[in-house]
Amino acid sequence: MARSQAAQRQGDYREACRALYHAALHRLSDRHQISPLPSRTDGEYLNLLNALPNAQPYAVLIRTHERLCFSPTPVSAAAFEQCERAYREISASQ
């Protein structure tokens, strides 16, 4: 979260969203729900999430990460705010 906030303060919304994505994967691992693997794709994560309750906020972060990887389009402040809301929802559900 600290890495995301630092990137956000610098206006680097792409890196801020990426940091939230990694934090969400870390939470899934900590909860023993899904183990992150370097070879696992975002699509595979989405499929695994289907079996979990409260999958929607994770899906927001994963879909955003997928766009980050495959699109050169800049990430807007609004997109970051959506990711931040999703991460806060994940944190609150713990």
mmCIF file of N, CA, C and O in Angstrom:
data_model
loop_
_atom_site.group_PDB
_atom_site.id
_atom_site.type_symbol
_atom_site.label_atom_id
_atom_site.label_comp_id
_atom_site.label_asym_id
_atom_site.label_seq_id
_atom_site.Cartn_x
_atom_site.Cartn_y
_atom_site.Cartn_z
ATOM 1 N N MET A 1 0.831 -1.193 0.000
ATOM 2 C CA MET A 1 0.000 0.000 0.000
ATOM 3 C C MET A 1 0.871 1.251 0.000
ATOM 4 O O MET A 1 0.565 2.209 -0.687
ATOM 5 N N ALA A 2 1.959 1.220 0.755
ATOM 6 C CA ALA A 2 2.858 2.376 0.812
ATOM 7 C C ALA A 2 3.455 2.658 -0.565
ATOM 8 O O ALA A 2 3.571 3.817 -0.976
ATOM 9 N N ARG A 3 3.823 1.607 -1.276
ATOM 10 C CA ARG A 3 4.390 1.775 -2.621
ATOM 11 C C ARG A 3 3.357 2.392 -3.561
ATOM 12 O O ARG A 3 3.686 3.267 -4.379
ATOM 13 N N SER A 4 2.109 1.975 -3.424
ATOM 14 C CA SER A 4 1.043 2.522 -4.251
ATOM 15 C C SER A 4 0.830 4.002 -3.951
ATOM 16 O O SER A 4 0.696 4.823 -4.862
ATOM 17 N N GLN A 5 0.802 4.350 -2.677
ATOM 18 C CA GLN A 5 0.592 5.746 -2.296
ATOM 19 C C GLN A 5 1.743 6.637 -2.759
ATOM 20 O O GLN A 5 1.513 7.762 -3.199
ATOM 21 N N ALA A 6 2.966 6.125 -2.679
ATOM 22 C CA ALA A 6 4.119 6.916 -3.137
ATOM 23 C C ALA A 6 4.024 7.167 -4.641
ATOM 24 O O ALA A 6 4.264 8.287 -5.105
ATOM 25 N N ALA A 7 3.660 6.150 -5.401
ATOM 26 C CA ALA A 7 3.523 6.308 -6.852
ATOM 27 C C ALA A 7 2.377 7.259 -7.187
ATOM 28 O O ALA A 7 2.493 8.089 -8.089
ATOM 29 N N GLN A 8 1.297 7.152 -6.434
ATOM 30 C CA GLN A 8 0.144 8.028 -6.656
ATOM 31 C C GLN A 8 0.521 9.482 -6.416
ATOM 32 O O GLN A 8 0.147 10.367 -7.179
ATOM 33 N N ARG A 9 1.277 9.757 -5.363
ATOM 34 C CA ARG A 9 1.704 11.138 -5.072
ATOM 35 C C ARG A 9 2.561 11.703 -6.200
ATOM 36 O O ARG A 9 2.550 12.902 -6.444
ATOM 37 N N GLN A 10 3.282 10.842 -6.898
ATOM 38 C CA GLN A 10 4.131 11.278 -8.009
ATOM 39 C C GLN A 10 3.355 11.334 -9.325
ATOM 40 O O GLN A 10 3.911 11.681 -10.364
ATOM 41 N N GLY A 11 2.083 10.960 -9.282
ATOM 42 C CA GLY A 11 1.267 10.965 -10.491
ATOM 43 C C GLY A 11 1.479 9.754 -11.375
ATOM 44 O O GLY A 11 1.008 9.723 -12.507
ATOM 45 N N ASP A 12 2.157 8.739 -10.870
ATOM 46 C CA ASP A 12 2.406 7.513 -11.629
ATOM 47 C C ASP A 12 1.306 6.503 -11.303
ATOM 48 O O ASP A 12 1.489 5.577 -10.523
ATOM 49 N N TYR A 13 0.134 6.711 -11.918
ATOM 50 C CA TYR A 13 -1.021 5.875 -11.614
ATOM 51 C C TYR A 13 -0.842 4.445 -12.112
ATOM 52 O O TYR A 13 -1.390 3.517 -11.526
ATOM 53 N N ARG A 14 -0.079 4.267 -13.163
ATOM 54 C CA ARG A 14 0.209 2.920 -13.669
ATOM 55 C C ARG A 14 0.921 2.098 -12.591
ATOM 56 O O ARG A 14 0.503 0.991 -12.260
ATOM 57 N N GLU A 15 1.967 2.654 -12.007
ATOM 58 C CA GLU A 15 2.712 1.938 -10.962
ATOM 59 C C GLU A 15 1.884 1.808 -9.691
ATOM 60 O O GLU A 15 1.955 0.791 -8.996
ATOM 61 N N ALA A 16 1.070 2.804 -9.389
ATOM 62 C CA ALA A 16 0.216 2.751 -8.206
ATOM 63 C C ALA A 16 -0.785 1.596 -8.319
ATOM 64 O O ALA A 16 -0.994 0.853 -7.355
ATOM 65 N N CYS A 17 -1.383 1.426 -9.485
ATOM 66 C CA CYS A 17 -2.322 0.317 -9.703
ATOM 67 C C CYS A 17 -1.594 -1.021 -9.667
ATOM 68 O O CYS A 17 -2.106 -1.997 -9.105
ATOM 69 N N ARG A 18 -0.425 -1.068 -10.240
ATOM 70 C CA ARG A 18 0.361 -2.306 -10.242
ATOM 71 C C ARG A 18 0.703 -2.723 -8.798
ATOM 72 O O ARG A 18 0.630 -3.897 -8.441
ATOM 73 N N ALA A 19 1.033 -1.775 -7.968
ATOM 74 C CA ALA A 19 1.361 -2.080 -6.569
ATOM 75 C C ALA A 19 0.140 -2.630 -5.837
ATOM 76 O O ALA A 19 0.264 -3.568 -5.034
ATOM 77 N N LEU A 20 -1.040 -2.081 -6.102
ATOM 78 C CA LEU A 20 -2.259 -2.591 -5.474
ATOM 79 C C LEU A 20 -2.568 -4.003 -5.941
ATOM 80 O O LEU A 20 -3.009 -4.852 -5.154
ATOM 81 N N TYR A 21 -2.333 -4.273 -7.207
ATOM 82 C CA TYR A 21 -2.521 -5.626 -7.757
ATOM 83 C C TYR A 21 -1.636 -6.622 -7.014
ATOM 84 O O TYR A 21 -2.098 -7.670 -6.572
ATOM 85 N N HIS A 22 -0.362 -6.281 -6.855
ATOM 86 C CA HIS A 22 0.557 -7.183 -6.159
ATOM 87 C C HIS A 22 0.184 -7.344 -4.690
ATOM 88 O O HIS A 22 0.294 -8.445 -4.132
ATOM 89 N N ALA A 23 -0.292 -6.288 -4.070
ATOM 90 C CA ALA A 23 -0.732 -6.368 -2.673
ATOM 91 C C ALA A 23 -1.946 -7.294 -2.552
ATOM 92 O O ALA A 23 -2.052 -8.069 -1.593
ATOM 93 N N ALA A 24 -2.853 -7.224 -3.510
ATOM 94 C CA ALA A 24 -4.032 -8.095 -3.489
ATOM 95 C C ALA A 24 -3.624 -9.558 -3.647
ATOM 96 O O ALA A 24 -4.149 -10.432 -2.948
ATOM 97 N N LEU A 25 -2.689 -9.837 -4.542
ATOM 98 C CA LEU A 25 -2.207 -11.216 -4.706
ATOM 99 C C LEU A 25 -1.539 -11.705 -3.428
ATOM 100 O O LEU A 25 -1.701 -12.866 -3.034
ATOM 101 N N HIS A 26 -0.825 -10.812 -2.777
ATOM 102 C CA HIS A 26 -0.176 -11.157 -1.510
ATOM 103 C C HIS A 26 -1.233 -11.523 -0.460
ATOM 104 O O HIS A 26 -1.064 -12.492 0.283
ATOM 105 N N ARG A 27 -2.318 -10.774 -0.417
ATOM 106 C CA ARG A 27 -3.407 -11.085 0.531
ATOM 107 C C ARG A 27 -4.015 -12.450 0.237
ATOM 108 O O ARG A 27 -4.327 -13.208 1.155
ATOM 109 N N LEU A 28 -4.234 -12.752 -1.039
ATOM 110 C CA LEU A 28 -4.772 -14.065 -1.395
ATOM 111 C C LEU A 28 -3.851 -15.181 -0.916
ATOM 112 O O LEU A 28 -4.302 -16.203 -0.412
ATOM 113 N N SER A 29 -2.577 -14.966 -1.056
ATOM 114 C CA SER A 29 -1.596 -15.949 -0.610
ATOM 115 C C SER A 29 -1.583 -16.057 0.910
ATOM 116 O O SER A 29 -1.584 -17.166 1.462
ATOM 117 N N ASP A 30 -1.602 -14.923 1.589
ATOM 118 C CA ASP A 30 -1.602 -14.920 3.056
ATOM 119 C C ASP A 30 -2.822 -15.650 3.626
ATOM 120 O O ASP A 30 -2.733 -16.282 4.672
ATOM 121 N N ARG A 31 -3.930 -15.538 2.931
ATOM 122 C CA ARG A 31 -5.173 -16.182 3.378
ATOM 123 C C ARG A 31 -5.265 -17.634 2.910
ATOM 124 O O ARG A 31 -6.270 -18.291 3.140
ATOM 125 N N HIS A 32 -4.248 -18.082 2.192
ATOM 126 C CA HIS A 32 -4.202 -19.449 1.649
ATOM 127 C C HIS A 32 -5.379 -19.728 0.724
ATOM 128 O O HIS A 32 -5.893 -20.833 0.686
ATOM 129 N N GLN A 33 -5.800 -18.702 -0.026
ATOM 130 C CA GLN A 33 -6.900 -18.864 -0.961
ATOM 131 C C GLN A 33 -6.385 -19.192 -2.362
ATOM 132 O O GLN A 33 -6.922 -20.064 -3.022
ATOM 133 N N ILE A 34 -5.365 -18.482 -2.793
ATOM 134 C CA ILE A 34 -4.745 -18.718 -4.099
ATOM 135 C C ILE A 34 -3.263 -18.426 -3.951
ATOM 136 O O ILE A 34 -2.883 -17.364 -3.463
ATOM 137 N N SER A 35 -2.451 -19.355 -4.384
ATOM 138 C CA SER A 35 -0.999 -19.140 -4.337
ATOM 139 C C SER A 35 -0.563 -18.441 -5.613
ATOM 140 O O SER A 35 -0.818 -18.941 -6.709
ATOM 141 N N PRO A 36 0.091 -17.286 -5.484
ATOM 142 C CA PRO A 36 0.587 -16.625 -6.692
ATOM 143 C C PRO A 36 1.771 -17.400 -7.277
ATOM 144 O O PRO A 36 2.645 -17.835 -6.545
ATOM 145 N N LEU A 37 1.733 -17.592 -8.561
ATOM 146 C CA LEU A 37 2.825 -18.256 -9.272
ATOM 147 C C LEU A 37 3.300 -17.337 -10.391
ATOM 148 O O LEU A 37 2.476 -16.712 -11.067
ATOM 149 N N PRO A 38 4.603 -17.261 -10.615
ATOM 150 C CA PRO A 38 5.108 -16.384 -11.679
ATOM 151 C C PRO A 38 4.536 -16.723 -13.059
ATOM 152 O O PRO A 38 4.391 -15.848 -13.897
ATOM 153 N N SER A 39 4.187 -17.984 -13.277
ATOM 154 C CA SER A 39 3.696 -18.397 -14.589
ATOM 155 C C SER A 39 2.184 -18.215 -14.750
ATOM 156 O O SER A 39 1.663 -18.351 -15.851
ATOM 157 N N ARG A 40 1.490 -17.881 -13.670
ATOM 158 C CA ARG A 40 0.032 -17.770 -13.719
ATOM 159 C C ARG A 40 -0.369 -16.466 -14.406
ATOM 160 O O ARG A 40 0.152 -15.408 -14.112
ATOM 161 N N THR A 41 -1.329 -16.568 -15.316
ATOM 162 C CA THR A 41 -1.806 -15.374 -16.030
ATOM 163 C C THR A 41 -2.951 -14.718 -15.266
ATOM 164 O O THR A 41 -3.561 -15.326 -14.377
ATOM 165 N N ASP A 42 -3.262 -13.491 -15.649
ATOM 166 C CA ASP A 42 -4.389 -12.798 -15.037
ATOM 167 C C ASP A 42 -5.686 -13.566 -15.299
ATOM 168 O O ASP A 42 -6.548 -13.651 -14.420
ATOM 169 N N GLY A 43 -5.822 -14.142 -16.483
ATOM 170 C CA GLY A 43 -7.002 -14.950 -16.797
ATOM 171 C C GLY A 43 -7.128 -16.155 -15.878
ATOM 172 O O GLY A 43 -8.229 -16.507 -15.445
ATOM 173 N N GLU A 44 -6.016 -16.781 -15.571
ATOM 174 C CA GLU A 44 -6.039 -17.914 -14.641
ATOM 175 C C GLU A 44 -6.455 -17.465 -13.247
ATOM 176 O O GLU A 44 -7.223 -18.156 -12.568
ATOM 177 N N TYR A 45 -5.938 -16.312 -12.810
ATOM 178 C CA TYR A 45 -6.364 -15.780 -11.510
ATOM 179 C C TYR A 45 -7.873 -15.523 -11.499
ATOM 180 O O TYR A 45 -8.558 -15.844 -10.532
ATOM 181 N N LEU A 46 -8.394 -14.941 -12.567
ATOM 182 C CA LEU A 46 -9.833 -14.669 -12.630
ATOM 183 C C LEU A 46 -10.639 -15.959 -12.537
ATOM 184 O O LEU A 46 -11.660 -16.014 -11.841
ATOM 185 N N ASN A 47 -10.197 -17.007 -13.219
ATOM 186 C CA ASN A 47 -10.892 -18.295 -13.144
ATOM 187 C C ASN A 47 -10.858 -18.867 -11.737
ATOM 188 O O ASN A 47 -11.859 -19.393 -11.250
ATOM 189 N N LEU A 48 -9.724 -18.770 -11.070
ATOM 190 C CA LEU A 48 -9.615 -19.273 -9.700
ATOM 191 C C LEU A 48 -10.475 -18.470 -8.730
ATOM 192 O O LEU A 48 -11.012 -19.013 -7.761
ATOM 193 N N LEU A 49 -10.613 -17.186 -8.988
ATOM 194 C CA LEU A 49 -11.407 -16.321 -8.114
ATOM 195 C C LEU A 49 -12.894 -16.641 -8.163
ATOM 196 O O LEU A 49 -13.622 -16.336 -7.214
ATOM 197 N N ASN A 50 -13.348 -17.259 -9.240
ATOM 198 C CA ASN A 50 -14.774 -17.561 -9.366
ATOM 199 C C ASN A 50 -15.293 -18.390 -8.201
ATOM 200 O O ASN A 50 -16.467 -18.317 -7.857
ATOM 201 N N ALA A 51 -14.439 -19.174 -7.586
ATOM 202 C CA ALA A 51 -14.848 -20.047 -6.482
ATOM 203 C C ALA A 51 -14.822 -19.332 -5.133
ATOM 204 O O ALA A 51 -15.243 -19.907 -4.131
ATOM 205 N N LEU A 52 -14.342 -18.110 -5.098
ATOM 206 C CA LEU A 52 -14.193 -17.399 -3.826
ATOM 207 C C LEU A 52 -15.309 -16.382 -3.605
ATOM 208 O O LEU A 52 -15.779 -15.758 -4.556
ATOM 209 N N PRO A 53 -15.705 -16.199 -2.336
ATOM 210 C CA PRO A 53 -16.640 -15.106 -2.055
ATOM 211 C C PRO A 53 -15.902 -13.771 -2.178
ATOM 212 O O PRO A 53 -14.689 -13.712 -2.021
ATOM 213 N N ASN A 54 -16.617 -12.725 -2.466
ATOM 214 C CA ASN A 54 -16.042 -11.387 -2.557
ATOM 215 C C ASN A 54 -14.945 -11.288 -3.621
ATOM 216 O O ASN A 54 -13.917 -10.649 -3.415
ATOM 217 N N ALA A 55 -15.169 -11.904 -4.757
ATOM 218 C CA ALA A 55 -14.171 -11.914 -5.827
ATOM 219 C C ALA A 55 -14.146 -10.616 -6.628
ATOM 220 O O ALA A 55 -13.139 -10.301 -7.258
ATOM 221 N N GLN A 56 -15.224 -9.840 -6.597
ATOM 222 C CA GLN A 56 -15.336 -8.655 -7.455
ATOM 223 C C GLN A 56 -14.194 -7.645 -7.285
ATOM 224 O O GLN A 56 -13.628 -7.209 -8.275
ATOM 225 N N PRO A 57 -13.824 -7.252 -6.065
ATOM 226 C CA PRO A 57 -12.742 -6.270 -5.973
ATOM 227 C C PRO A 57 -11.405 -6.813 -6.507
ATOM 228 O O PRO A 57 -10.626 -6.072 -7.097
ATOM 229 N N TYR A 58 -11.171 -8.093 -6.320
ATOM 230 C CA TYR A 58 -9.965 -8.693 -6.895
ATOM 231 C C TYR A 58 -10.021 -8.630 -8.416
ATOM 232 O O TYR A 58 -9.022 -8.339 -9.075
ATOM 233 N N ALA A 59 -11.197 -8.897 -8.971
ATOM 234 C CA ALA A 59 -11.355 -8.865 -10.422
ATOM 235 C C ALA A 59 -11.064 -7.480 -10.983
ATOM 236 O O ALA A 59 -10.457 -7.353 -12.057
ATOM 237 N N VAL A 60 -11.464 -6.435 -10.278
ATOM 238 C CA VAL A 60 -11.174 -5.065 -10.720
ATOM 239 C C VAL A 60 -9.665 -4.865 -10.842
ATOM 240 O O VAL A 60 -9.166 -4.352 -11.852
ATOM 241 N N LEU A 61 -8.935 -5.291 -9.829
ATOM 242 C CA LEU A 61 -7.479 -5.114 -9.843
ATOM 243 C C LEU A 61 -6.821 -5.977 -10.913
ATOM 244 O O LEU A 61 -5.894 -5.523 -11.601
ATOM 245 N N ILE A 62 -7.292 -7.185 -11.090
ATOM 246 C CA ILE A 62 -6.695 -8.085 -12.084
ATOM 247 C C ILE A 62 -6.973 -7.585 -13.495
ATOM 248 O O ILE A 62 -6.070 -7.574 -14.341
ATOM 249 N N ARG A 63 -8.185 -7.150 -13.752
ATOM 250 C CA ARG A 63 -8.494 -6.637 -15.094
ATOM 251 C C ARG A 63 -7.717 -5.353 -15.395
ATOM 252 O O ARG A 63 -7.264 -5.139 -16.514
ATOM 253 N N THR A 64 -7.546 -4.520 -14.393
ATOM 254 C CA THR A 64 -6.741 -3.312 -14.585
ATOM 255 C C THR A 64 -5.294 -3.686 -14.878
ATOM 256 O O THR A 64 -4.677 -3.122 -15.781
ATOM 257 N N HIS A 65 -4.762 -4.649 -14.137
ATOM 258 C CA HIS A 65 -3.388 -5.097 -14.372
ATOM 259 C C HIS A 65 -3.237 -5.648 -15.783
ATOM 260 O O HIS A 65 -2.235 -5.376 -16.453
ATOM 261 N N GLU A 66 -4.223 -6.376 -16.235
ATOM 262 C CA GLU A 66 -4.181 -6.923 -17.590
ATOM 263 C C GLU A 66 -4.097 -5.799 -18.618
ATOM 264 O O GLU A 66 -3.316 -5.859 -19.564
ATOM 265 N N ARG A 67 -4.891 -4.731 -18.407
ATOM 266 C CA ARG A 67 -4.823 -3.574 -19.316
ATOM 267 C C ARG A 67 -3.457 -2.900 -19.241
ATOM 268 O O ARG A 67 -2.932 -2.430 -20.255
ATOM 269 N N LEU A 68 -2.874 -2.840 -18.042
ATOM 270 C CA LEU A 68 -1.546 -2.231 -17.890
ATOM 271 C C LEU A 68 -0.504 -2.976 -18.721
ATOM 272 O O LEU A 68 0.396 -2.368 -19.289
ATOM 273 N N CYS A 69 -0.625 -4.281 -18.741
ATOM 274 C CA CYS A 69 0.363 -5.104 -19.433
ATOM 275 C C CYS A 69 0.227 -5.056 -20.950
ATOM 276 O O CYS A 69 1.220 -5.193 -21.652
ATOM 277 N N PHE A 70 -0.998 -4.878 -21.441
ATOM 278 C CA PHE A 70 -1.219 -5.020 -22.878
ATOM 279 C C PHE A 70 -1.664 -3.745 -23.575
ATOM 280 O O PHE A 70 -1.999 -3.777 -24.751
ATOM 281 N N SER A 71 -1.662 -2.636 -22.863
ATOM 282 C CA SER A 71 -2.069 -1.375 -23.485
ATOM 283 C C SER A 71 -1.114 -0.259 -23.063
ATOM 284 O O SER A 71 -0.821 -0.106 -21.879
ATOM 285 N N PRO A 72 -0.654 0.525 -24.025
ATOM 286 C CA PRO A 72 0.227 1.644 -23.682
ATOM 287 C C PRO A 72 -0.553 2.873 -23.191
ATOM 288 O O PRO A 72 0.039 3.884 -22.845
ATOM 289 N N THR A 73 -1.871 2.771 -23.141
ATOM 290 C CA THR A 73 -2.707 3.886 -22.718
ATOM 291 C C THR A 73 -2.368 4.295 -21.290
ATOM 292 O O THR A 73 -2.251 3.441 -20.410
ATOM 293 N N PRO A 74 -2.194 5.578 -21.049
ATOM 294 C CA PRO A 74 -1.916 6.034 -19.678
ATOM 295 C C PRO A 74 -3.067 5.684 -18.732
ATOM 296 O O PRO A 74 -4.223 5.638 -19.135
ATOM 297 N N VAL A 75 -2.730 5.458 -17.494
ATOM 298 C CA VAL A 75 -3.729 5.154 -16.472
ATOM 299 C C VAL A 75 -4.167 6.475 -15.850
ATOM 300 O O VAL A 75 -3.332 7.279 -15.434
ATOM 301 N N SER A 76 -5.458 6.664 -15.784
ATOM 302 C CA SER A 76 -5.993 7.925 -15.259
ATOM 303 C C SER A 76 -6.101 7.884 -13.743
ATOM 304 O O SER A 76 -6.065 6.815 -13.119
ATOM 305 N N ALA A 77 -6.275 9.060 -13.176
ATOM 306 C CA ALA A 77 -6.498 9.159 -11.736
ATOM 307 C C ALA A 77 -7.791 8.436 -11.365
ATOM 308 O O ALA A 77 -7.874 7.794 -10.313
ATOM 309 N N ALA A 78 -8.801 8.497 -12.229
ATOM 310 C CA ALA A 78 -10.072 7.825 -11.962
ATOM 311 C C ALA A 78 -9.898 6.306 -11.923
ATOM 312 O O ALA A 78 -10.484 5.627 -11.073
ATOM 313 N N ALA A 79 -9.084 5.771 -12.830
ATOM 314 C CA ALA A 79 -8.824 4.324 -12.825
ATOM 315 C C ALA A 79 -8.086 3.925 -11.551
ATOM 316 O O ALA A 79 -8.386 2.888 -10.945
ATOM 317 N N PHE A 80 -7.141 4.755 -11.133
ATOM 318 C CA PHE A 80 -6.435 4.466 -9.877
ATOM 319 C C PHE A 80 -7.408 4.482 -8.705
ATOM 320 O O PHE A 80 -7.366 3.610 -7.839
ATOM 321 N N GLU A 81 -8.293 5.464 -8.666
ATOM 322 C CA GLU A 81 -9.266 5.552 -7.572
ATOM 323 C C GLU A 81 -10.158 4.320 -7.523
ATOM 324 O O GLU A 81 -10.491 3.823 -6.443
ATOM 325 N N GLN A 82 -10.519 3.798 -8.685
ATOM 326 C CA GLN A 82 -11.318 2.570 -8.742
ATOM 327 C C GLN A 82 -10.524 1.400 -8.150
ATOM 328 O O GLN A 82 -11.056 0.606 -7.378
ATOM 329 N N CYS A 83 -9.250 1.322 -8.491
ATOM 330 C CA CYS A 83 -8.395 0.263 -7.944
ATOM 331 C C CYS A 83 -8.213 0.425 -6.436
ATOM 332 O O CYS A 83 -8.248 -0.555 -5.691
ATOM 333 N N GLU A 84 -8.051 1.647 -6.006
ATOM 334 C CA GLU A 84 -7.864 1.903 -4.584
ATOM 335 C C GLU A 84 -9.120 1.517 -3.788
ATOM 336 O O GLU A 84 -9.035 0.918 -2.719
ATOM 337 N N ARG A 85 -10.298 1.836 -4.349
ATOM 338 C CA ARG A 85 -11.561 1.431 -3.694
ATOM 339 C C ARG A 85 -11.652 -0.086 -3.611
ATOM 340 O O ARG A 85 -12.063 -0.638 -2.585
ATOM 341 N N ALA A 86 -11.279 -0.759 -4.685
ATOM 342 C CA ALA A 86 -11.319 -2.224 -4.696
ATOM 343 C C ALA A 86 -10.380 -2.792 -3.625
ATOM 344 O O ALA A 86 -10.751 -3.699 -2.888
ATOM 345 N N TYR A 87 -9.189 -2.228 -3.521
ATOM 346 C CA TYR A 87 -8.239 -2.726 -2.525
ATOM 347 C C TYR A 87 -8.745 -2.462 -1.107
ATOM 348 O O TYR A 87 -8.600 -3.307 -0.220
ATOM 349 N N ARG A 88 -9.347 -1.312 -0.886
ATOM 350 C CA ARG A 88 -9.909 -1.025 0.437
ATOM 351 C C ARG A 88 -11.029 -1.999 0.787
ATOM 352 O O ARG A 88 -11.168 -2.414 1.940
ATOM 353 N N GLU A 89 -11.822 -2.366 -0.209
ATOM 354 C CA GLU A 89 -12.872 -3.353 0.019
ATOM 355 C C GLU A 89 -12.269 -4.709 0.392
ATOM 356 O O GLU A 89 -12.770 -5.397 1.288
ATOM 357 N N ILE A 90 -11.190 -5.067 -0.269
ATOM 358 C CA ILE A 90 -10.482 -6.315 0.058
ATOM 359 C C ILE A 90 -9.972 -6.248 1.491
ATOM 360 O O ILE A 90 -10.129 -7.191 2.263
ATOM 361 N N SER A 91 -9.375 -5.145 1.848
ATOM 362 C CA SER A 91 -8.820 -4.983 3.196
ATOM 363 C C SER A 91 -9.908 -5.030 4.262
ATOM 364 O O SER A 91 -9.699 -5.575 5.353
ATOM 365 N N ALA A 92 -11.061 -4.456 3.962
ATOM 366 C CA ALA A 92 -12.150 -4.411 4.933
ATOM 367 C C ALA A 92 -12.792 -5.778 5.136
ATOM 368 O O ALA A 92 -13.375 -6.040 6.176
ATOM 369 N N SER A 93 -12.681 -6.649 4.150
ATOM 370 C CA SER A 93 -13.326 -7.959 4.241
ATOM 371 C C SER A 93 -12.489 -8.980 5.003
ATOM 372 O O SER A 93 -12.864 -10.127 5.107
ATOM 373 N N GLN A 94 -11.388 -8.585 5.511
ATOM 374 C CA GLN A 94 -10.482 -9.512 6.193
ATOM 375 C C GLN A 94 -11.001 -9.926 7.534
ATOM 376 O O GLN A 94 -11.659 -9.350 8.261
#
